[in-house]
Short mmCIF file of C-alpha atoms in Angstrom, two decimals:
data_model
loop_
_atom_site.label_atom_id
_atom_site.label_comp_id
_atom_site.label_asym_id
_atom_site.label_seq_id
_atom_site.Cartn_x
_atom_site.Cartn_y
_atom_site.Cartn_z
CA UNK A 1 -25.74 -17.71 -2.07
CA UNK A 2 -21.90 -17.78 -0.90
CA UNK A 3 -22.83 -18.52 2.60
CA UNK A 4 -21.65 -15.23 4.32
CA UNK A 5 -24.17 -13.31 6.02
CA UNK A 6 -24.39 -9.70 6.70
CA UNK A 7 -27.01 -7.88 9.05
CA UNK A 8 -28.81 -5.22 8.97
CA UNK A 9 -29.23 -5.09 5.02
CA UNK A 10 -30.36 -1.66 5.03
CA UNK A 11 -29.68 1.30 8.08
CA UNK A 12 -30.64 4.78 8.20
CA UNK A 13 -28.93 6.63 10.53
CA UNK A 14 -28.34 10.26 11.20
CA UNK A 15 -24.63 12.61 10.88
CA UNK A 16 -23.11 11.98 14.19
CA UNK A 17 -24.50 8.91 15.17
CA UNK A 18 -22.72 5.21 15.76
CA UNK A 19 -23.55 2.27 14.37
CA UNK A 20 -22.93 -1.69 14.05
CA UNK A 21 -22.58 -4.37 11.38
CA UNK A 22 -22.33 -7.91 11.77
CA UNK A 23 -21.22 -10.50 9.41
CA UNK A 24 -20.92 -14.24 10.12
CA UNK A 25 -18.74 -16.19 7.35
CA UNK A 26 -18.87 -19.49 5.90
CA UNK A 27 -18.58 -22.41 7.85
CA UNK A 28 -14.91 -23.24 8.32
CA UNK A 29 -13.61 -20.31 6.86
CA UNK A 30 -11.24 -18.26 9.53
CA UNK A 31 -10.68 -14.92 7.51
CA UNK A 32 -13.30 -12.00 7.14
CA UNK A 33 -12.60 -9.00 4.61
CA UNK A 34 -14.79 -5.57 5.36
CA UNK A 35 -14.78 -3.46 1.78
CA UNK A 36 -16.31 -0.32 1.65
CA UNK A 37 -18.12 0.51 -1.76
CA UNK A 38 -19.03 3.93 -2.68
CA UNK A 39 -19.87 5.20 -6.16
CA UNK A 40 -16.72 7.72 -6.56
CA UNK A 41 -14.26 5.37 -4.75
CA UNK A 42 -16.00 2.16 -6.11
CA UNK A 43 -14.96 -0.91 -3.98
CA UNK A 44 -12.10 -0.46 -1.25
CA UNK A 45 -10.29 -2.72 1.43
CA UNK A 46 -11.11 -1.82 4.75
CA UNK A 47 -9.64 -4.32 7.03
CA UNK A 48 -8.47 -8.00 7.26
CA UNK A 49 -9.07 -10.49 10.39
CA UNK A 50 -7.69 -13.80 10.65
CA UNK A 51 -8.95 -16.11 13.59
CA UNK A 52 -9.35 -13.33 15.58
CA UNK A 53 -6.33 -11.54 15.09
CA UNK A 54 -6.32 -8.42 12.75
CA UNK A 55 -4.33 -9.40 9.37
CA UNK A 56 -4.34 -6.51 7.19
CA UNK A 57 -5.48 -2.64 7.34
CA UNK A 58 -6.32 -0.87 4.15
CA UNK A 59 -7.57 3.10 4.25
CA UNK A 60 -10.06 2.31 6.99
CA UNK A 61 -10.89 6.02 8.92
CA UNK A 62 -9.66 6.02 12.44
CA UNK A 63 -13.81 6.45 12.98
CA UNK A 64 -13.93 2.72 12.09
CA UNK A 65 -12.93 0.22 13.74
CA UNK A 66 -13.80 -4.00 13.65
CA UNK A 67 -13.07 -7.25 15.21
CA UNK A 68 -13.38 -11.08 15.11
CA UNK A 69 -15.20 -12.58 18.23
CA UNK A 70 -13.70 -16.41 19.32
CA UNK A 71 -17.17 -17.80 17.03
CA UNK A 72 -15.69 -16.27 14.26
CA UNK A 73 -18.08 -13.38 13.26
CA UNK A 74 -16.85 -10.01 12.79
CA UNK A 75 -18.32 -6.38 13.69
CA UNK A 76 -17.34 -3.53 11.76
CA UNK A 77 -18.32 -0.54 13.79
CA UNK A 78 -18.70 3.10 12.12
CA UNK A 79 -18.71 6.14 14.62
CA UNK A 80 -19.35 9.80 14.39
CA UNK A 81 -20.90 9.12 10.92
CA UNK A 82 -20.70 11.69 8.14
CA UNK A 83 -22.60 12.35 4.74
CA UNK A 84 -19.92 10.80 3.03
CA UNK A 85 -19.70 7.17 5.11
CA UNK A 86 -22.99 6.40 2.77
CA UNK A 87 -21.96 3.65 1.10
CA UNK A 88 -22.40 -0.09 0.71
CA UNK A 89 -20.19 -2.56 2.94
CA UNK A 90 -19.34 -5.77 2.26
CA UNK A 91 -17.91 -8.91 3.97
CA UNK A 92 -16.02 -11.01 2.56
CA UNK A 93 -14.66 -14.12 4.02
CA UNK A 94 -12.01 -16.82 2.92
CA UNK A 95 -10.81 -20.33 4.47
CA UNK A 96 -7.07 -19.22 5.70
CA UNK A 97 -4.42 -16.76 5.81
CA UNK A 98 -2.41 -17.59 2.30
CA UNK A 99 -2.96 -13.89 1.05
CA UNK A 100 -4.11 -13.37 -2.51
CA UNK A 101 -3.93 -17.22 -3.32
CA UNK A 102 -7.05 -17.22 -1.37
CA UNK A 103 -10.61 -17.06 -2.91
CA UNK A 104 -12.73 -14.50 -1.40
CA UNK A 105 -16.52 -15.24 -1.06
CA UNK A 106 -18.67 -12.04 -0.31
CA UNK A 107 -22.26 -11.18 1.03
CA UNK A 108 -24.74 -9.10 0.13
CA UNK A 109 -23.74 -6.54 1.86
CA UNK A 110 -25.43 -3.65 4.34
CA UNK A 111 -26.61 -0.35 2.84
CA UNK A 112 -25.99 2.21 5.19
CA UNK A 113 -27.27 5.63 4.52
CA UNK A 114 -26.55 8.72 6.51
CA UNK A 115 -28.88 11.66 6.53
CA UNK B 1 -3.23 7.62 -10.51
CA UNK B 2 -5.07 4.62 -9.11
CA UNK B 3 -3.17 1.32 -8.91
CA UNK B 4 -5.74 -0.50 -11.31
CA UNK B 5 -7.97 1.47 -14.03
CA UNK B 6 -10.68 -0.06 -15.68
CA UNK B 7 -13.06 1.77 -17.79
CA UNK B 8 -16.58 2.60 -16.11
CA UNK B 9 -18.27 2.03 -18.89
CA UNK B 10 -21.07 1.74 -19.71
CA UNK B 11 -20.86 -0.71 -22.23
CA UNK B 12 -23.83 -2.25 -24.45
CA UNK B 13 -24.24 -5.04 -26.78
CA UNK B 14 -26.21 -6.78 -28.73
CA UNK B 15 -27.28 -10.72 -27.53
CA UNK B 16 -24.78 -13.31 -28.69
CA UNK B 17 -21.74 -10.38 -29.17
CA UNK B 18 -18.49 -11.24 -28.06
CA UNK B 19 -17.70 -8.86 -24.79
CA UNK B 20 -14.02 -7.63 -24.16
CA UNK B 21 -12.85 -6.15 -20.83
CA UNK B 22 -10.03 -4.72 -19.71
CA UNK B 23 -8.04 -3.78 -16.65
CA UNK B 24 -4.46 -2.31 -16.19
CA UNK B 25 -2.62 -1.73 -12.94
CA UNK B 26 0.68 -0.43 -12.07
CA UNK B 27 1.97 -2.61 -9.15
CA UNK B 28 4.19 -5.25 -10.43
CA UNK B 29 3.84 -7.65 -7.08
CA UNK B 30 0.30 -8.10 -8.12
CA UNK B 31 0.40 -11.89 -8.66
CA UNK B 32 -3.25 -13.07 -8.47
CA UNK B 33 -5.92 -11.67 -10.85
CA UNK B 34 -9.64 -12.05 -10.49
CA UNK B 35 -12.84 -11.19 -12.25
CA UNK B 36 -16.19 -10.55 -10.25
CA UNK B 37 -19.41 -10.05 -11.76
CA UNK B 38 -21.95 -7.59 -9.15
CA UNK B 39 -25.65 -7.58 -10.25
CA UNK B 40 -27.33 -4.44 -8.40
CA UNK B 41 -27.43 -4.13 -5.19
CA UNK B 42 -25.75 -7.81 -4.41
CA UNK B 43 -22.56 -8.98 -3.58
CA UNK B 44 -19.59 -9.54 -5.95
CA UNK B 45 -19.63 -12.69 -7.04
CA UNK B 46 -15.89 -14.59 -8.50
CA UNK B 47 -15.93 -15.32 -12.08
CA UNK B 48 -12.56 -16.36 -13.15
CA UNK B 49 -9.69 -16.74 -10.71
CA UNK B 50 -6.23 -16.55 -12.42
CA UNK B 51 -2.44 -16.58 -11.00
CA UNK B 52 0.06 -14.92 -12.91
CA UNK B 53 0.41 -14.65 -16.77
CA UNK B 54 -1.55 -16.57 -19.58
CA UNK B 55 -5.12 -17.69 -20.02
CA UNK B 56 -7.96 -19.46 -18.26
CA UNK B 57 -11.33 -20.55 -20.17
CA UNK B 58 -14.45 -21.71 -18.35
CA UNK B 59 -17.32 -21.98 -20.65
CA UNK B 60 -18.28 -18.83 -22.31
CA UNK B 61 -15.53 -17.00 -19.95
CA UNK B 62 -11.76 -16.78 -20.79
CA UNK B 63 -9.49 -14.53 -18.95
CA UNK B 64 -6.30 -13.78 -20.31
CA UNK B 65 -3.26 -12.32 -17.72
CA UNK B 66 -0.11 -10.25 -19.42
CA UNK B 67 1.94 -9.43 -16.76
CA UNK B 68 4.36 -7.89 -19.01
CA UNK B 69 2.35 -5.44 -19.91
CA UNK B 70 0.34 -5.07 -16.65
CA UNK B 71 -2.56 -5.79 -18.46
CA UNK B 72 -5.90 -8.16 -17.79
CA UNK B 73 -8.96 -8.93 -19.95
CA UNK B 74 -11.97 -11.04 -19.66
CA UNK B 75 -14.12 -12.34 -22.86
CA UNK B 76 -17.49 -12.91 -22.79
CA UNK B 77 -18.41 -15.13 -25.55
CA UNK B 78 -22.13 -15.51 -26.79
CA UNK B 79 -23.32 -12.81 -24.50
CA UNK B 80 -26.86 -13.18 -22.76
CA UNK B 81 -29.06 -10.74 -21.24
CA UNK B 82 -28.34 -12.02 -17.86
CA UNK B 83 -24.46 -11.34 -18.50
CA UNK B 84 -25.55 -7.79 -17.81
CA UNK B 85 -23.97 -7.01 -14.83
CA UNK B 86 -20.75 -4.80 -13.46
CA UNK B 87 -17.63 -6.67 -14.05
CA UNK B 88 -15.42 -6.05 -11.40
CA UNK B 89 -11.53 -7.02 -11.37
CA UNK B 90 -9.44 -7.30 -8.54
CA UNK B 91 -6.07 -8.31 -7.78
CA UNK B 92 -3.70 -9.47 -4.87
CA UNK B 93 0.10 -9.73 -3.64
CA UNK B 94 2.09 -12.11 -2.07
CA UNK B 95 0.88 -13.32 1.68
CA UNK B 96 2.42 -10.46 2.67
CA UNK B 97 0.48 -8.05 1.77
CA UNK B 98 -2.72 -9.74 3.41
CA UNK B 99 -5.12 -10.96 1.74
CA UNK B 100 -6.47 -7.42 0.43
CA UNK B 101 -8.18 -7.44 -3.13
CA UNK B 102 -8.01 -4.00 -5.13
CA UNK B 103 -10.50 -3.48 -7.16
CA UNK B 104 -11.32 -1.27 -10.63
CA UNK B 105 -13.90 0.66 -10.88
CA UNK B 106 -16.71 -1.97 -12.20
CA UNK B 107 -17.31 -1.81 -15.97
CA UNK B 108 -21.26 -1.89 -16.30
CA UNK B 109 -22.46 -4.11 -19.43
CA UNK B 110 -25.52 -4.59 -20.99
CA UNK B 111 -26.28 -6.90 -23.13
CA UNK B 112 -29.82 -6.68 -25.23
CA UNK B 113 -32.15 -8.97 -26.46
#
């Protein structure tokens, strides 16, 4: 168990719909990671918060967006979903802001399925 | 061409074998290399953790870093069954960059009894 937590574990949702996931880090540790992980793009940075404060954007669709609430969890919110946001998404979270010299600890993820 | 390649796989071997792995990238600021081992359906977990070139050993696990030639492998040593997993590696820039991993594609291993 790393000690980050991601909710719902599994969502089926329909093309066109929004949804929500939540992840809640380990204690003490002030940066979450979202990573997308799809079987033809395999795992892939989505976006970077530090304390609140967005860090870091990888290829993250302009239908995505996250943030980092002042108790340090993070929401990664998917709109106007598509066949092809199917995928599993991770959290990942990490004590500070030192860039790759930082060890990143990651749940177990949300499966999110869209019919 | 992707910045890191790593062969999908799959790859099977007997129990006790010696497992290599192998990742190469393209971006020379990568400084920080990792290994992460995903059972289905969970979370990557960190393996081996290793900045710049040379080698790192932690028990049955040695990672070895060539910067030179952009190149990164992991031995398994005495493989088990419940070494079969995806192996995942991952590397990272400077703080600038952010703390963003990039990943290969997972090599899947099996290892039978």
């Amino acid at each position: 168990d790393s000690g980050v937590t991601q909710t719902p574990k599994h969502l089926i949702t329909a093309t066109g719909q929004r949804v929500t996931l939540r992840c809640s880090p380990r204690s003490g540790d002030l940066s979450v990671y979202w990573y997308q992980q799809s079987l033809d793009q395999g795992l892939q940075f989505l976006i970077q918060y530090y304390n609140g404060e967005e860090r870091a954007k990888g290829n993250i669709l302009e239908r995505f967006s996250a943030q980092q609430f002042p108790d340090l969890h993070s929401e990664l919110n998917l709109s106007s979903l598509e066949l092809g946001d199917s995928a599993l998404y991770f959290c990942a979270s990490s004590v500070g802001n030192s860039g790759g010299e930082e060890t990143q600890y990651f749940g177990p993820g949300t499966r999110l399925l869209v019919l | 061409q992707k910045e890191v390649e790593q062969d999908p796989g799959p790859l099977s071997v007997p129990e006790g074998a010696i497992v290599s792995l192998n990742c190469t990238y393209s971006n020379s600021a990568f400084q920080y290399f990792m290994w992460y081992r995903q059972y289905s359906r969970k979370g990557p977990e960190l393996l081996m953790y290793t900045y710049s070139s040379g080698n790192k050993e932690d028990g049955r696990f040695t990672a070895q870093v060539d910067k030179s030639s952009k190149y990164i492998s992991l031995f398994i040593r005495d493989s088990q069954p419940s070494d079969s997993a995806t192996y995942l590696c991952a590397m990272s820039g400077r703080d600038n960059q952010g703390g963003k991993l990039i990943f290969g594609q997972g090599t899947e291993l099996s290892v039978k009894p």
